[in-house]
mmCIF file of C-alpha atoms and ligand atoms in Angstrom:
data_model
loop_
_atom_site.group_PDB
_atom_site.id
_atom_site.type_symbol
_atom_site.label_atom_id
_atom_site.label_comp_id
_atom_site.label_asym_id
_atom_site.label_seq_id
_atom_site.Cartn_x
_atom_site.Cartn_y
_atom_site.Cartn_z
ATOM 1 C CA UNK P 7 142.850 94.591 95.630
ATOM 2 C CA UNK P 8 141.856 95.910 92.305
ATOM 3 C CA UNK P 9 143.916 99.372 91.347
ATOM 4 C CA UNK P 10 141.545 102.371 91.857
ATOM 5 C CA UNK P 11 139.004 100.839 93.789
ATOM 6 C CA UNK P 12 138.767 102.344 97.067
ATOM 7 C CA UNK P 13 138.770 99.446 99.783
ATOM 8 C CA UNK P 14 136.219 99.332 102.031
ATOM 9 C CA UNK P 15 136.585 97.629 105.555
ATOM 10 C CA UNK P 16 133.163 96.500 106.404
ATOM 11 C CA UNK P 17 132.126 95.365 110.458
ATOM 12 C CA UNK P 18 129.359 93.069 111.507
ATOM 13 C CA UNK P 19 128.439 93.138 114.762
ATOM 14 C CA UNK P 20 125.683 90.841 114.190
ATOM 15 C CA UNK P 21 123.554 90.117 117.843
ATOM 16 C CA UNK P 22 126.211 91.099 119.690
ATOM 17 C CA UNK P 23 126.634 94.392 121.566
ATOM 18 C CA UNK P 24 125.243 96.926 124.359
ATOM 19 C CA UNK P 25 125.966 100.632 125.490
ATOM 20 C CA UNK P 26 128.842 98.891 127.058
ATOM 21 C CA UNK P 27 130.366 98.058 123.711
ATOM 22 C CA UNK P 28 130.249 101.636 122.032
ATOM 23 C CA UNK P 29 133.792 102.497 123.444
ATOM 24 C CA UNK P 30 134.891 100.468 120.825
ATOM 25 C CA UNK P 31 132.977 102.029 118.131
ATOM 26 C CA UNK P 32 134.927 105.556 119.325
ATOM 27 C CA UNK P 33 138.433 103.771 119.536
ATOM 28 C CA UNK P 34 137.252 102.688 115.379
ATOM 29 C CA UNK P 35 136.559 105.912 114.585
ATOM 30 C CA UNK P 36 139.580 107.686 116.311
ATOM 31 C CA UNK P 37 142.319 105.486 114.965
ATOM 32 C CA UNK P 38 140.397 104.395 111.518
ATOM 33 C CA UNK P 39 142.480 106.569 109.388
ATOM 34 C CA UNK P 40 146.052 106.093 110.964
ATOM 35 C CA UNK P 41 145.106 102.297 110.169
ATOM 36 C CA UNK P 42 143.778 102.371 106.903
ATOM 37 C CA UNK P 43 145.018 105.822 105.271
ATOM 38 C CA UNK P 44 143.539 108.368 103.624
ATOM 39 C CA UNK P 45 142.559 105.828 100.680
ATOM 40 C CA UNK P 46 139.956 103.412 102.593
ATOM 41 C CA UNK P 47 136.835 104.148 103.743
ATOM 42 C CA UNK P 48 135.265 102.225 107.430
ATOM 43 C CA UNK P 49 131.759 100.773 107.857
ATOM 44 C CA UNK P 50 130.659 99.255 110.892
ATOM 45 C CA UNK P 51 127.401 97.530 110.920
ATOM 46 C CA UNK P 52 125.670 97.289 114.506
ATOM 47 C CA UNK P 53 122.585 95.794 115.917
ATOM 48 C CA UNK P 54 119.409 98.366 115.220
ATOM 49 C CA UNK P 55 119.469 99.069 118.950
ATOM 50 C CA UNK P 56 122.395 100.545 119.155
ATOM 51 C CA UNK P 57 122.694 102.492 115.655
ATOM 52 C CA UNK P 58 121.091 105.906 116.431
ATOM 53 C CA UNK P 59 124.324 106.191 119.415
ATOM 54 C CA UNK P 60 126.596 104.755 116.368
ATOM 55 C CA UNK P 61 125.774 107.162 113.651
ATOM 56 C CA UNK P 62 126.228 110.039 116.649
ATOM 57 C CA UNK P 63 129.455 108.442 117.361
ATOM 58 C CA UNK P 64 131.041 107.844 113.765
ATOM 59 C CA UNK P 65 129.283 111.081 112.842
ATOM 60 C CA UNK P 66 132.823 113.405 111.977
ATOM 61 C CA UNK P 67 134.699 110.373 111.185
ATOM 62 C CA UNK P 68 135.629 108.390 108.150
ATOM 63 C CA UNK P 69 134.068 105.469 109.414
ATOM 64 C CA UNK P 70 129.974 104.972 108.487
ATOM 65 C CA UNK P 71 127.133 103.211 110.735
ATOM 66 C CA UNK P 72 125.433 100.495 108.900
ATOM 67 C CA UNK P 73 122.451 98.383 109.615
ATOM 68 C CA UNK P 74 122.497 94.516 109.182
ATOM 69 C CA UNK P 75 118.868 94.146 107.387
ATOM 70 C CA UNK P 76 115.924 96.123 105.895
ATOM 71 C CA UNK P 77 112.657 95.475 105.290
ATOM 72 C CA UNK P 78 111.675 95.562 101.696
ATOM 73 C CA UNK P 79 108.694 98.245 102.403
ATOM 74 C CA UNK P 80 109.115 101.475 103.708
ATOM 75 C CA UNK P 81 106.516 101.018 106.429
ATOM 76 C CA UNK P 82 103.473 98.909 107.366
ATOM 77 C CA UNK P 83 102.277 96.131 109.553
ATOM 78 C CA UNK P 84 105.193 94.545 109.974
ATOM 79 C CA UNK P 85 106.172 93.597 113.842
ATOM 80 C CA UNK P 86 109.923 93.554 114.787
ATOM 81 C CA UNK P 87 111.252 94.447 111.290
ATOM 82 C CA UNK P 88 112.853 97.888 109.989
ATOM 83 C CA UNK P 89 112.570 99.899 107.006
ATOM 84 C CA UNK P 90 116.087 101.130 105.560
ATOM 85 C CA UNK P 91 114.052 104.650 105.838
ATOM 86 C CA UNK P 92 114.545 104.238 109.381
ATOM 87 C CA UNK P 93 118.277 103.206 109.162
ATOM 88 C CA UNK P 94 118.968 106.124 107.431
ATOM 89 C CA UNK P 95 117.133 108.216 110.054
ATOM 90 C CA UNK P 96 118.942 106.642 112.558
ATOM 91 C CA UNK P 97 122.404 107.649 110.300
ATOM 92 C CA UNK P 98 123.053 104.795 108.582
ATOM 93 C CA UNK P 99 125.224 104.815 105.474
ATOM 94 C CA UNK P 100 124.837 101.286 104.723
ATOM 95 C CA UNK P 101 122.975 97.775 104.932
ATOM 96 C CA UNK P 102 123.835 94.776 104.854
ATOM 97 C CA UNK P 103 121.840 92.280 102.717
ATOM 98 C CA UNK P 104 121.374 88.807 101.924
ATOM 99 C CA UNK P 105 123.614 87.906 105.080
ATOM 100 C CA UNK P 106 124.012 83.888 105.510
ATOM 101 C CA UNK P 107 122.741 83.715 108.104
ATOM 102 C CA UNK P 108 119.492 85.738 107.189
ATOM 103 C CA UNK P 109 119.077 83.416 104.252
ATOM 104 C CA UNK P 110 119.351 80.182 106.460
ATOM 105 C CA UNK P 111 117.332 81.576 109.891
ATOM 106 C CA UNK P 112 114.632 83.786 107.893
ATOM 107 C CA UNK P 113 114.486 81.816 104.391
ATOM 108 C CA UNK P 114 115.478 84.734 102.499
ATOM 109 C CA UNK P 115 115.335 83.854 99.185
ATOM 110 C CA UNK P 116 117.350 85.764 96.084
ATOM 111 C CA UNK P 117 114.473 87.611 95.234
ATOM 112 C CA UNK P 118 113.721 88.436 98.583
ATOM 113 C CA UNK P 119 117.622 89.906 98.868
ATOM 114 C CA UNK P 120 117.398 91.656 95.605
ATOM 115 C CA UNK P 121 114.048 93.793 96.872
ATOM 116 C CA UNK P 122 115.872 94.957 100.081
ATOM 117 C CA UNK P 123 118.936 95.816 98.200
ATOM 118 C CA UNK P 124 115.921 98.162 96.175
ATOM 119 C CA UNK P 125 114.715 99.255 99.704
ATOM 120 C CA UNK P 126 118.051 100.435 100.672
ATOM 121 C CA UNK P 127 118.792 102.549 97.364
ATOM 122 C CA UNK P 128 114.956 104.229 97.617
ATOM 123 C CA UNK P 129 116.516 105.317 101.196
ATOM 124 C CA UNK P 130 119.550 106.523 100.162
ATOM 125 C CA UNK P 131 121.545 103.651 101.594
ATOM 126 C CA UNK P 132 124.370 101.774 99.908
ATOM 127 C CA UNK P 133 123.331 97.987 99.848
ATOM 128 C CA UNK P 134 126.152 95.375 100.990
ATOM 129 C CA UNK P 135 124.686 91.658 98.866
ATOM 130 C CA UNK P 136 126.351 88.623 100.737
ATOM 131 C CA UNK P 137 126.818 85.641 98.500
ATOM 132 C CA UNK P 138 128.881 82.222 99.197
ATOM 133 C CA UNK P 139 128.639 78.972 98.690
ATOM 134 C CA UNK P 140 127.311 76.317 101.887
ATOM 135 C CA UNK P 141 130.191 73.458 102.775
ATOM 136 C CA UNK P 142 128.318 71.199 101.013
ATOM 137 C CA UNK P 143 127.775 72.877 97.709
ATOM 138 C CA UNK P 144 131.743 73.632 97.940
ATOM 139 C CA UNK P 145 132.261 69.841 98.292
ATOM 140 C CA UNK P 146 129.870 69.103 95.465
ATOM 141 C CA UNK P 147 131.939 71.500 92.977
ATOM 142 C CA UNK P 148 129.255 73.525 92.668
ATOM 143 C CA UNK P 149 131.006 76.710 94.401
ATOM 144 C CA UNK P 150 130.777 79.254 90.899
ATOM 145 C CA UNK P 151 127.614 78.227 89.831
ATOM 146 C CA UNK P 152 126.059 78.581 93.153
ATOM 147 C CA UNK P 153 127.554 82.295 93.048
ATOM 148 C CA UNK P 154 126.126 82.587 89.363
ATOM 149 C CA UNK P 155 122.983 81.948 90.561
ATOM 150 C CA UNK P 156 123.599 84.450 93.700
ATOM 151 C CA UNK P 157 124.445 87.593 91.524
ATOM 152 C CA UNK P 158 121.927 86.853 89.091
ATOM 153 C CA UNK P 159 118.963 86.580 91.692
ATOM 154 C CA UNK P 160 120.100 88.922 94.414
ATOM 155 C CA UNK P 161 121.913 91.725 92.376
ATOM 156 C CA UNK P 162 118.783 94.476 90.999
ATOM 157 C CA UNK P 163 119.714 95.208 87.465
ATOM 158 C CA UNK P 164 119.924 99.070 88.828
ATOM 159 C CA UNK P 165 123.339 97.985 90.986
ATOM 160 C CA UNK P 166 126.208 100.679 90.460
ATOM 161 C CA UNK P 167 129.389 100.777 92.036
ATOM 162 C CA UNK P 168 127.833 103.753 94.006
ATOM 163 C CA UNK P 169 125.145 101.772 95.634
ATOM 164 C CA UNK P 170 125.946 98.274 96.250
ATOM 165 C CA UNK P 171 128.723 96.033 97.569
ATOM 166 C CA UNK P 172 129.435 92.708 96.929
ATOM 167 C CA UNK P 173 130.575 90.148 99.904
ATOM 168 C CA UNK P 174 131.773 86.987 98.999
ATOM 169 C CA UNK P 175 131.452 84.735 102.468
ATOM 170 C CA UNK P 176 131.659 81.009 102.278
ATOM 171 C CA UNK P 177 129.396 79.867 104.492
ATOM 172 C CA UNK P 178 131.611 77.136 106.108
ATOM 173 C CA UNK P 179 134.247 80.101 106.452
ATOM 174 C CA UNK P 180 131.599 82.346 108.823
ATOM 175 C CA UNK P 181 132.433 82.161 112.724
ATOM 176 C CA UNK P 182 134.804 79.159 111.848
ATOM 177 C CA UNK P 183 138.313 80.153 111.642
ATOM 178 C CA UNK P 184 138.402 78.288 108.590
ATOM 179 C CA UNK P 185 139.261 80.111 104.963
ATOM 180 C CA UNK P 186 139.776 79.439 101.816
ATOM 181 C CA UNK P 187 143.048 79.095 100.077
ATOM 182 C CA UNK P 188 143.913 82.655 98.539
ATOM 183 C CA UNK P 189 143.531 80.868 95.492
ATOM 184 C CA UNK P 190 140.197 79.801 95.830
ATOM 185 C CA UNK P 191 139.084 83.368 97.082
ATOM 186 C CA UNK P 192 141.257 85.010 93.975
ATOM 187 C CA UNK P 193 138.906 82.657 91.642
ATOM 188 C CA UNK P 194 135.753 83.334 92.838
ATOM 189 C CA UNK P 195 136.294 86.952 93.250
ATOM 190 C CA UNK P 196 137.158 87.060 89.499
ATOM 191 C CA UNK P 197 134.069 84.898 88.700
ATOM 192 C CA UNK P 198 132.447 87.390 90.628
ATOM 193 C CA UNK P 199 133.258 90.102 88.919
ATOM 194 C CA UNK P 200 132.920 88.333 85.239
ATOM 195 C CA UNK P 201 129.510 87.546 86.324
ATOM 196 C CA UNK P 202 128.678 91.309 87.557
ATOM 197 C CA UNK P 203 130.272 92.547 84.118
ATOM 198 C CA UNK P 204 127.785 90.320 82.420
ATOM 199 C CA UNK P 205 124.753 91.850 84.682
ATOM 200 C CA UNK P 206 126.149 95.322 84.495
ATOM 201 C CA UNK P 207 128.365 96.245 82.113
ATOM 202 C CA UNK P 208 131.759 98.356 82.688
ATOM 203 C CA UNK P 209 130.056 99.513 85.842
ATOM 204 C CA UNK P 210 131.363 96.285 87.626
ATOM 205 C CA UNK P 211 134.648 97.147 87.069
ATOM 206 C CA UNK P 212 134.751 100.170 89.924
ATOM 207 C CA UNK P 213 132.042 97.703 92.043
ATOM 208 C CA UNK P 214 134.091 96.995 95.547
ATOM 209 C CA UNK P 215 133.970 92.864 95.973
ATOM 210 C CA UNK P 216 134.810 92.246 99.832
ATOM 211 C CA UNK P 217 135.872 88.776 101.296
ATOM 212 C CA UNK P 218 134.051 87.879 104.421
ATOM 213 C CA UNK P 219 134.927 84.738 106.535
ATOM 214 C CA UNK P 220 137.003 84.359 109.607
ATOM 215 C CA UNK P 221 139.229 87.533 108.289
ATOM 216 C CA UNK P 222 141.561 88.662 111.078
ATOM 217 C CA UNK P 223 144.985 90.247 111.925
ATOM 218 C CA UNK P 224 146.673 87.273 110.933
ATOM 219 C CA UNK P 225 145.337 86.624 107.536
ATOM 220 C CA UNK P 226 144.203 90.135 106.331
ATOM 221 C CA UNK P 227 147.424 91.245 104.346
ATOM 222 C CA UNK P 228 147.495 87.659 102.412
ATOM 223 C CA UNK P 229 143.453 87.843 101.935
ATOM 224 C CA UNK P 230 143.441 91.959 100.464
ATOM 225 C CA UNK P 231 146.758 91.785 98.425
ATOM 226 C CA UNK P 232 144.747 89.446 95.947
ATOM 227 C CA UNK P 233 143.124 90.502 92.734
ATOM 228 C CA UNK P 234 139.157 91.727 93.312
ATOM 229 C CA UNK P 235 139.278 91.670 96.688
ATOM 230 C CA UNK P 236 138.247 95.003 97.837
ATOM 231 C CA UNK P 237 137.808 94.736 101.654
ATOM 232 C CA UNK P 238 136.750 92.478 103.869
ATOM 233 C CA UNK P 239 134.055 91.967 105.893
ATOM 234 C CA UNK P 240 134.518 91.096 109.241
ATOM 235 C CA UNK P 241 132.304 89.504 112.152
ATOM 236 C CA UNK P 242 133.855 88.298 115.053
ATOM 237 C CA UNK P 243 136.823 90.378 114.733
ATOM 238 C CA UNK P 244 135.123 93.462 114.299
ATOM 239 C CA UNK P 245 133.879 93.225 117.888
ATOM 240 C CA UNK P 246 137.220 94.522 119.278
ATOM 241 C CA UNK P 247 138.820 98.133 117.824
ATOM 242 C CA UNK P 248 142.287 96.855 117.931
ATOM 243 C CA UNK P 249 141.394 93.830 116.100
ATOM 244 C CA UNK P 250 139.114 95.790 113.228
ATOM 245 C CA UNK P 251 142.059 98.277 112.989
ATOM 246 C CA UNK P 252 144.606 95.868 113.000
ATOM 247 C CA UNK P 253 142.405 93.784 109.828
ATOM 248 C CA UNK P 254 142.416 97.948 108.380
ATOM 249 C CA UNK P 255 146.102 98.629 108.681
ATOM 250 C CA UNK P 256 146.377 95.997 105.986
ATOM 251 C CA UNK P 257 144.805 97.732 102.936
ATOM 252 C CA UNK P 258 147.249 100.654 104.199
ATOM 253 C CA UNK P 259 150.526 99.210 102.244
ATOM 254 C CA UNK P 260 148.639 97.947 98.842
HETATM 255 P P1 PGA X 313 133.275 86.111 110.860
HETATM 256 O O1 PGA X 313 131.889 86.593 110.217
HETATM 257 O O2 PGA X 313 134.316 87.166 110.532
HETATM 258 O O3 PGA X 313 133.014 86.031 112.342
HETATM 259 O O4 PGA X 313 133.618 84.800 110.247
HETATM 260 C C1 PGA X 313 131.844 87.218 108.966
HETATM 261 C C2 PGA X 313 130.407 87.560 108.618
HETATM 262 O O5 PGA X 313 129.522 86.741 108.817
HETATM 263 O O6 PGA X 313 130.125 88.670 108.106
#
């Protein structure tokens, strides 16, 4: 982790969860801070359906509701999709933006990322931008530049450390149980944060990079005791409280 950044431990439910599954979302909240500490800060991310009963439920705890997309307006004719005015109406801290798997299944482009992460500051929200390289741009070498090209097109220029997070997820790493090496992670984080430094100035220093990717028990200590790595964000593991708080207790000895 980088010294005085406060680690954030970021959940993504993704399509995945009913009433049934918001017992889990109450064991989060109740044992967040024996996990974590005092020093983190929790953010689970559910589907829209169920975020109005998750910001009730994380309410009084340190642990904040997110939503997993915006829309770029803040209302209109637009069937099925969701203004971040409405997230944070529902009690939504923060969005996530930019997701892989929005970029693949919707064609989000970089410019479309970069106006949602605008939609989510105009609501108050704090914007998490996913970036990563596909398998076959990893293969091809092309891992940093692809990133370059990520921060410069998805980042606004008005990103502070207040209202945006970064998440660096590999593609090939997402729902695979594959990750890679700390080194890798350690050098892309760093190029990460060289290329937000260029973008933003000193305010990239106190900007919280997570690592997203097949993170679980086994592999969070290893993946948050590197340099620039500020929290994770977690998918698959985030579905189950003792596996989110288990990923959390990590961040707790650093
Ligand atoms: P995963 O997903 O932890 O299931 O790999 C991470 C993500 O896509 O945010």
């Amino acid at each position: 982790m980088t010294p005085a950044i406060r680690p954030l431990i970021a959940g993504n439910w993704k399509m995945h969860g009913t009433s049934s599954s918001l017992p889990e979302l109450k064991a989060v909240a109740s044992g967040f801070t024996n996990a974590a500490g005092e020093g983190a800060e929790g953010v689970v991310c559910v589907p829209a359906t169920l975020l109005g009963r998750a910001g009730e439920i994380l309410a009084a705890s340190p642990v904040a509701a997110g939503g997993q997309d915006c829309h770029p307006a803040p209302n209109g004719a637009h069937t099925g999709d969701i203004a971040a005015e409405m997230l944070a109406d529902c009690g939504a801290r923060y969005v996530i933006v930019g997701h892989s798997e929005r970029r693949t299944d919707h064609h989000e482009s970089d410019a479309d990322v970069a106006s949602k992460a605008e939609a989510a500051w105009r609501a108050g929200l704090i914007a998490i931008i996913c970036v990563g390289e596909t398998k076959a741009q990893r293969e091809a070498g092309d891992t940093l530049s692809v990133l370059s090209g990520q921060i410069a097109g998805s980042v606004p220029a008005g990103a502070t450390a207040g209202n945006t997070v970064i998440a660096y997820e590999p593609v090939w790493a997402i729902g695979t149980g594959l990750t890679p090496t700390p080194e890798d992670v350690a050098k892309a984080h760093a190029h990460l944060r060289a290329e937000l430094k260029k973008k933003l100035g000193d305010e990239a220093n106190a900007m919280r990079i997570l690592y997203g990717g097949s993170v679980k028990p086994s592999n969070a200590a290893e993946l948050l005791s590197l340099l620039n790595v500020d929290g994770a964000l977690i998918g698959g593991a985030s579905l189950v409280a003792a596996d989110f708080l288990a990923i959390a207790s990590a961040v707790k000895s650093k």
